[in-house]
Amino acid sequence: MIVTTAQLFKVAFGKFAIGAYNINNAEQTMGLFKGAIKSKAPFIIQISKGARGYTEKRMLEAIIRSAGEIFPEAIFAVHLDHGDEATCYDCIDSGFYSSVMIDASHESFEENVAITKRVVDRAHAKGISVEAEIGMLGGVEEDIAVDEGNACLTNPVEAAEFVKLTGCDSLAAAIGTSHGAYKFKGQQSLHFEVIEQIEKLVPGLPIVMHGSSSVPKDEVSRINAAGGTLDPEACGVNENEYLPAAKLGVTKVNIDTDGRLVWTRVHREFFRDNPGAFDFRPPGKIFIEEYAKFIAHTSEKLGSAGHLEEVREFVTKK
Ligand code: G3H
Ligand code: 13P
Ligand code: ZN
């Protein structure tokens, strides 16, 4: 069942986080649905601009619609990840998305406000919610002095002003994470104080954590043992920090890289062990199962596991 992002946020806020997973193809979609159902977790399926161009945007929409039919017990929302203004309008007009992200964080504060406000007005007129971003999502490295490191983090006062001026529904805030497999040098903690300060100024605002992959050490070493050349220092978010962050207001946790690592490990190991193989379905099947396991595990860490029926009750009552 496709529900709205707003409905998922209402149930989850302050209690657990909704996993938002990027998909690009049928195998990822199958693994995602299987893992979410196994762990009885609601989720968000998100599509980036790159994913829309990889096959064709309508192909992904059809895959998602079909998955909803194949797994009728699943409860999920569909979201545009890191949209520009034109892509946001395309998704708003398509009628398929329940929320869009406008990412104008690279612009000046004023320009970011102006673009975001235009998208919010157009989205809200159709009942679609908007995630916006403020602050540079950068790696905060261990050896950077605190002040310098904090320059990457979202300024809570600016964030509150931004939300007031734009009317956005959720906010991607920089709390120390970055995209990809190389987030930190050494293990680092999330900047919980930034979440707390934003929530103090804008109580009840769902905060979105981008760059949330955990980059498991074991995954990186298996990829390298099968011929990969990833930096063994690759490091992600401590998955035991998802739930504490969720209790403070992080309601959506974006994960893409971890899924790519599962895909790379499965395929590298398969072709290493079966050098004569050329049928892509056997490794594809292994990937679906391994990705499902990863999703089920992550649902536990996000605290979303086991909340499916509560969400069903909430959305069917309204
Ligand atoms: O944050 C970006 C996501 O990982 C999507 O990546 O633009 O390569 O599809 P992509
Ligand atoms: P990761 O690269 O940590 O998976 O982050 C994905 C993301 O933020 C998608 O918007
Ligand atoms: Zn992101």
Coordinates of C-alpha atoms and ligand atoms in Angstrom, one line a residue:
M1 CA 0.0 0.0 0.0
I2 CA 1.4 3.4 -1.0
V3 CA 0.9 5.9 1.8
T4 CA 2.1 9.5 2.2
T5 CA 5.5 10.4 3.6
A6 CA 3.6 12.7 6.0
Q7 CA 1.6 9.8 7.4
L8 CA 4.7 7.8 8.0
F9 CA 6.3 10.7 9.7
K10 CA 3.3 11.2 12.0
V11 CA 3.6 7.7 13.3
A12 CA 7.4 7.6 13.6
F13 CA 8.3 11.0 14.9
G14 CA 10.3 10.9 18.1
K15 CA 9.9 7.1 18.4
F16 CA 11.8 5.5 15.5
A17 CA 13.2 6.4 12.0
I18 CA 11.9 5.4 8.6
G19 CA 14.5 3.9 6.3
A20 CA 14.6 5.7 2.9
Y21 CA 16.3 3.5 0.4
N22 CA 17.4 4.4 -3.1
I23 CA 16.4 2.0 -5.9
N24 CA 17.5 1.8 -9.5
N25 CA 16.3 -1.6 -10.7
A26 CA 14.0 -4.6 -10.1
E27 CA 16.5 -6.6 -8.0
Q28 CA 16.9 -3.8 -5.5
T29 CA 13.2 -3.3 -5.3
M30 CA 12.5 -7.0 -4.7
G31 CA 15.2 -7.2 -2.0
L32 CA 13.8 -4.0 -0.3
F33 CA 10.2 -5.2 -0.2
K34 CA 11.2 -8.7 1.0
G35 CA 13.4 -7.3 3.8
A36 CA 10.8 -4.7 4.9
I37 CA 8.1 -7.4 5.1
K38 CA 10.3 -9.8 6.9
S39 CA 11.0 -7.2 9.6
K40 CA 7.4 -5.8 9.4
A41 CA 8.8 -2.3 8.8
P42 CA 7.2 0.6 6.9
F43 CA 9.7 2.3 4.5
I44 CA 10.3 5.0 1.9
I45 CA 11.4 4.1 -1.5
Q46 CA 13.4 7.0 -3.1
I47 CA 14.4 7.7 -6.6
S48 CA 17.3 10.1 -7.5
K49 CA 17.6 12.1 -10.7
G50 CA 20.4 9.6 -11.7
A51 CA 18.1 6.7 -11.1
R52 CA 15.3 8.2 -13.2
G53 CA 17.8 8.5 -16.1
Y54 CA 19.4 5.1 -15.6
T55 CA 16.6 3.1 -17.3
E56 CA 13.6 5.5 -17.7
K57 CA 11.6 7.1 -15.0
R58 CA 8.4 5.3 -16.0
M59 CA 10.2 1.9 -15.8
L60 CA 11.0 2.6 -12.1
E61 CA 7.5 3.7 -11.4
A62 CA 6.1 0.6 -13.0
I63 CA 8.5 -1.6 -11.0
I64 CA 7.4 0.1 -7.8
R65 CA 3.7 -0.2 -8.7
S66 CA 4.2 -3.9 -9.5
A67 CA 6.1 -4.5 -6.2
G68 CA 3.2 -3.0 -4.4
E69 CA 0.9 -5.5 -6.0
I70 CA 3.3 -8.5 -5.5
F71 CA 3.6 -7.5 -1.8
P72 CA 0.2 -6.1 -0.8
E73 CA 1.1 -6.2 2.9
A74 CA 4.0 -3.7 2.4
I75 CA 3.4 0.0 3.5
F76 CA 5.6 2.6 1.8
A77 CA 5.9 6.1 0.4
V78 CA 7.6 7.2 -2.8
H79 CA 10.0 10.1 -2.7
L80 CA 12.2 12.1 -5.1
D81 CA 15.8 12.2 -3.7
H82 CA 18.0 15.3 -4.3
G83 CA 15.7 16.9 -6.9
D84 CA 16.4 20.1 -8.8
E85 CA 13.5 22.5 -9.4
A86 CA 12.5 21.1 -12.8
T87 CA 12.6 17.5 -11.6
C88 CA 10.5 18.4 -8.5
Y89 CA 7.8 19.8 -10.8
D90 CA 7.9 16.8 -13.0
C91 CA 7.4 14.5 -10.0
I92 CA 4.7 16.7 -8.4
D93 CA 2.8 16.7 -11.7
S94 CA 3.2 13.0 -12.3
G95 CA 0.9 12.2 -9.3
F96 CA 3.1 9.2 -8.3
Y97 CA 5.3 10.8 -5.7
S98 CA 4.1 11.6 -2.2
S99 CA 7.1 13.8 -1.4
V100 CA 10.0 15.5 -3.2
M101 CA 13.3 16.8 -2.0
I102 CA 14.4 20.1 -3.4
D103 CA 18.2 20.3 -3.0
A104 CA 19.3 23.9 -3.4
S105 CA 21.7 23.8 -0.5
H106 CA 24.6 24.7 -2.8
E107 CA 22.9 28.1 -3.4
S108 CA 23.1 31.1 -1.2
F109 CA 20.6 31.1 1.8
E110 CA 18.3 33.6 0.0
E111 CA 18.3 31.7 -3.3
N112 CA 17.8 28.4 -1.4
V113 CA 14.8 30.0 0.3
A114 CA 13.4 31.4 -2.9
I115 CA 13.7 28.1 -4.9
T116 CA 12.4 26.0 -2.0
K117 CA 9.4 28.3 -1.4
R118 CA 8.4 28.0 -5.1
V119 CA 8.5 24.2 -4.9
V120 CA 6.7 24.1 -1.6
D121 CA 3.8 26.2 -3.0
R122 CA 3.4 24.0 -6.0
A123 CA 3.7 20.8 -4.0
H124 CA 1.3 21.8 -1.3
A125 CA -1.3 22.7 -3.8
K126 CA -1.3 19.0 -4.7
G127 CA -1.0 17.7 -1.2
I128 CA 2.6 16.6 -1.6
S129 CA 5.2 17.3 1.1
V130 CA 8.6 18.8 0.6
E131 CA 12.0 18.0 2.1
A132 CA 14.6 20.8 1.8
E133 CA 18.2 21.0 2.7
I134 CA 20.3 23.5 4.5
G135 CA 24.0 23.2 5.4
M136 CA 26.7 21.4 3.6
L137 CA 26.8 17.7 4.0
G138 CA 30.4 17.2 4.5
G139 CA 32.7 14.7 6.2
V140 CA 33.7 16.0 9.6
E141 CA 37.1 14.5 10.0
E142 CA 38.7 13.4 13.2
D143 CA 41.8 15.6 12.7
I144 CA 39.9 18.8 11.9
A145 CA 39.7 21.3 14.8
V146 CA 36.3 21.4 16.3
D147 CA 35.4 24.9 15.1
E148 CA 36.5 24.1 11.6
G149 CA 34.7 20.8 11.6
N150 CA 31.5 22.5 12.9
A151 CA 31.5 24.9 9.9
C152 CA 30.1 21.9 7.9
L153 CA 27.2 21.5 10.3
T154 CA 23.8 23.1 9.9
N155 CA 23.4 26.2 12.0
P156 CA 20.2 25.6 14.0
V157 CA 19.2 29.3 14.1
E158 CA 19.5 29.5 10.3
A159 CA 17.6 26.2 10.0
A160 CA 14.7 27.6 12.0
E161 CA 14.6 30.7 9.9
F162 CA 14.7 28.6 6.7
V163 CA 11.8 26.5 7.8
K164 CA 9.7 29.5 8.8
L165 CA 10.4 31.3 5.4
T166 CA 9.9 28.3 3.2
G167 CA 7.2 26.2 4.9
C168 CA 9.0 23.0 4.1
D169 CA 7.8 19.9 5.8
S170 CA 11.1 18.2 6.7
L171 CA 14.7 19.3 6.7
A172 CA 17.8 17.6 5.6
A173 CA 20.3 18.9 8.1
A174 CA 24.1 18.4 8.2
I175 CA 24.8 16.6 11.4
G176 CA 28.3 15.2 10.6
T177 CA 27.6 12.7 7.8
S178 CA 28.4 12.7 4.1
H179 CA 27.4 10.6 1.1
G180 CA 29.4 7.6 -0.1
A181 CA 31.7 5.1 1.6
Y182 CA 34.3 7.4 3.0
K183 CA 32.5 9.5 5.6
F184 CA 35.1 9.8 8.4
K185 CA 38.6 9.1 9.3
G186 CA 38.1 6.7 12.2
Q187 CA 34.7 6.2 13.9
Q188 CA 32.8 9.3 14.8
S189 CA 29.6 10.2 16.5
L190 CA 26.7 12.0 15.0
H191 CA 26.3 15.6 16.2
F192 CA 23.3 15.0 18.4
E193 CA 23.5 18.5 19.8
V194 CA 22.6 20.0 16.4
I195 CA 19.4 17.8 16.2
E196 CA 18.5 18.9 19.8
Q197 CA 19.1 22.6 19.0
I198 CA 17.0 22.5 15.8
E199 CA 14.1 20.7 17.6
K200 CA 14.2 23.2 20.4
L201 CA 13.7 26.0 17.9
V202 CA 11.2 24.1 15.6
P203 CA 9.5 21.5 17.8
G204 CA 8.2 18.5 15.9
L205 CA 10.1 19.1 12.7
P206 CA 11.1 15.8 11.1
I207 CA 14.8 15.9 10.4
V208 CA 16.3 13.9 7.6
M209 CA 19.7 12.3 7.8
H210 CA 21.5 12.0 4.5
G211 CA 24.7 10.0 4.1
S212 CA 23.5 7.4 6.7
S213 CA 25.1 4.2 5.4
S214 CA 27.0 2.2 8.0
V215 CA 29.6 0.9 5.5
P216 CA 30.2 -2.4 7.3
K217 CA 33.9 -3.3 7.7
D218 CA 33.1 -6.9 6.8
E219 CA 31.5 -5.9 3.6
V220 CA 34.5 -3.8 2.6
S221 CA 37.0 -6.6 3.4
R222 CA 34.9 -9.2 1.5
I223 CA 34.8 -6.9 -1.6
N224 CA 38.5 -6.4 -1.4
A225 CA 39.2 -10.1 -0.9
A226 CA 37.2 -10.7 -4.1
G227 CA 39.3 -8.3 -6.2
G228 CA 38.0 -4.9 -5.1
T229 CA 40.2 -2.0 -4.3
L230 CA 38.2 0.0 -1.8
D231 CA 40.1 1.9 0.8
P232 CA 40.0 -0.4 3.9
E233 CA 39.6 2.8 6.0
A234 CA 36.2 3.3 4.5
C235 CA 33.9 4.2 7.3
G236 CA 30.2 4.9 7.9
V237 CA 27.7 5.9 10.5
N238 CA 27.5 3.8 13.7
E239 CA 24.2 2.0 13.2
N240 CA 23.7 2.0 16.9
E241 CA 23.3 5.7 16.7
Y242 CA 20.2 5.6 14.4
L243 CA 17.7 5.0 17.2
P244 CA 19.1 7.6 19.6
A245 CA 19.0 10.1 16.7
A246 CA 15.4 9.1 15.9
K247 CA 14.3 9.7 19.4
L248 CA 15.6 13.3 19.1
G249 CA 13.8 14.0 15.8
V250 CA 15.6 12.3 12.9
T251 CA 12.6 10.7 11.2
K252 CA 14.0 9.7 7.8
V253 CA 17.4 7.9 7.4
N254 CA 18.7 7.8 3.8
I255 CA 20.7 4.8 2.8
D256 CA 22.1 4.0 -0.6
T257 CA 25.8 3.2 -0.4
D258 CA 25.2 0.2 1.9
G259 CA 23.0 -1.4 -0.8
R260 CA 25.7 -0.8 -3.4
L261 CA 28.2 -2.5 -1.2
V262 CA 26.0 -5.6 -0.9
W263 CA 25.6 -5.7 -4.7
T264 CA 29.4 -5.3 -5.2
R265 CA 30.3 -8.0 -2.7
V266 CA 27.7 -10.5 -4.0
H267 CA 28.7 -10.0 -7.7
R268 CA 32.5 -9.9 -7.1
E269 CA 32.4 -13.1 -5.0
F270 CA 30.1 -14.9 -7.4
F271 CA 32.2 -14.2 -10.5
R272 CA 35.4 -14.9 -8.5
D273 CA 34.0 -18.3 -7.5
N274 CA 32.4 -19.0 -10.9
P275 CA 34.7 -17.5 -13.5
G276 CA 33.0 -19.3 -16.3
A277 CA 29.5 -18.0 -15.5
F278 CA 27.7 -15.5 -17.6
D279 CA 24.0 -15.9 -16.6
F280 CA 23.3 -12.8 -14.4
R281 CA 20.3 -14.4 -12.7
P282 CA 22.1 -16.6 -10.2
P283 CA 24.1 -13.7 -8.7
G284 CA 20.9 -11.5 -9.0
K285 CA 19.0 -14.0 -6.9
I286 CA 21.7 -14.1 -4.3
F287 CA 21.7 -10.3 -4.2
I288 CA 18.0 -10.1 -3.7
E289 CA 18.2 -12.3 -0.6
E290 CA 21.3 -10.6 0.8
Y291 CA 19.8 -7.2 0.3
A292 CA 16.6 -8.4 2.0
K293 CA 18.7 -9.5 5.0
F294 CA 20.4 -6.1 5.1
I295 CA 17.1 -4.3 5.0
A296 CA 15.6 -6.5 7.8
H297 CA 18.7 -5.9 9.9
T298 CA 18.7 -2.1 9.3
S299 CA 15.0 -1.9 10.2
E300 CA 15.9 -3.3 13.6
K301 CA 18.6 -0.6 14.1
L302 CA 16.2 2.1 12.9
G303 CA 13.6 0.9 15.3
S304 CA 11.1 0.7 12.4
A305 CA 10.9 -3.1 12.6
G306 CA 7.5 -4.3 13.9
H307 CA 5.7 -1.1 13.3
L308 CA 3.8 -2.1 10.2
E309 CA 0.5 -2.8 11.8
E310 CA 0.5 0.4 13.8
V311 CA 1.0 2.3 10.6
R312 CA -1.7 0.3 8.8
E313 CA -4.1 1.1 11.7
F314 CA -3.2 4.8 11.5
V315 CA -3.6 5.2 7.8
T316 CA -6.8 3.2 7.5
K317 CA -8.5 5.1 10.3
K318 CA -7.9 8.5 8.6
Ligands
G3H1 O1 22.5 10.9 -2.3 C1 22.5 10.4 -3.4 C2 22.1 9.0 -3.6 O2 23.1 8.1 -3.1 C3 21.8 8.8 -5.0 O3 22.9 8.6 -5.8 O4 22.5 10.2 -7.6 O5 24.1 8.3 -7.9 O6 21.7 7.9 -7.8 P1 22.8 8.8 -7.4
13P2 P1 24.7 7.1 1.7 O1 25.7 7.4 0.6 O2 25.4 7.2 3.1 O3 24.1 5.8 1.5 O4 23.6 8.2 1.7 C1 22.5 8.1 0.8 C2 21.7 9.4 0.7 O5 21.9 10.3 1.5 C3 20.7 9.5 -0.4 O6 20.1 10.7 -0.4
ZN3 ZN 21.4 12.3 0.1

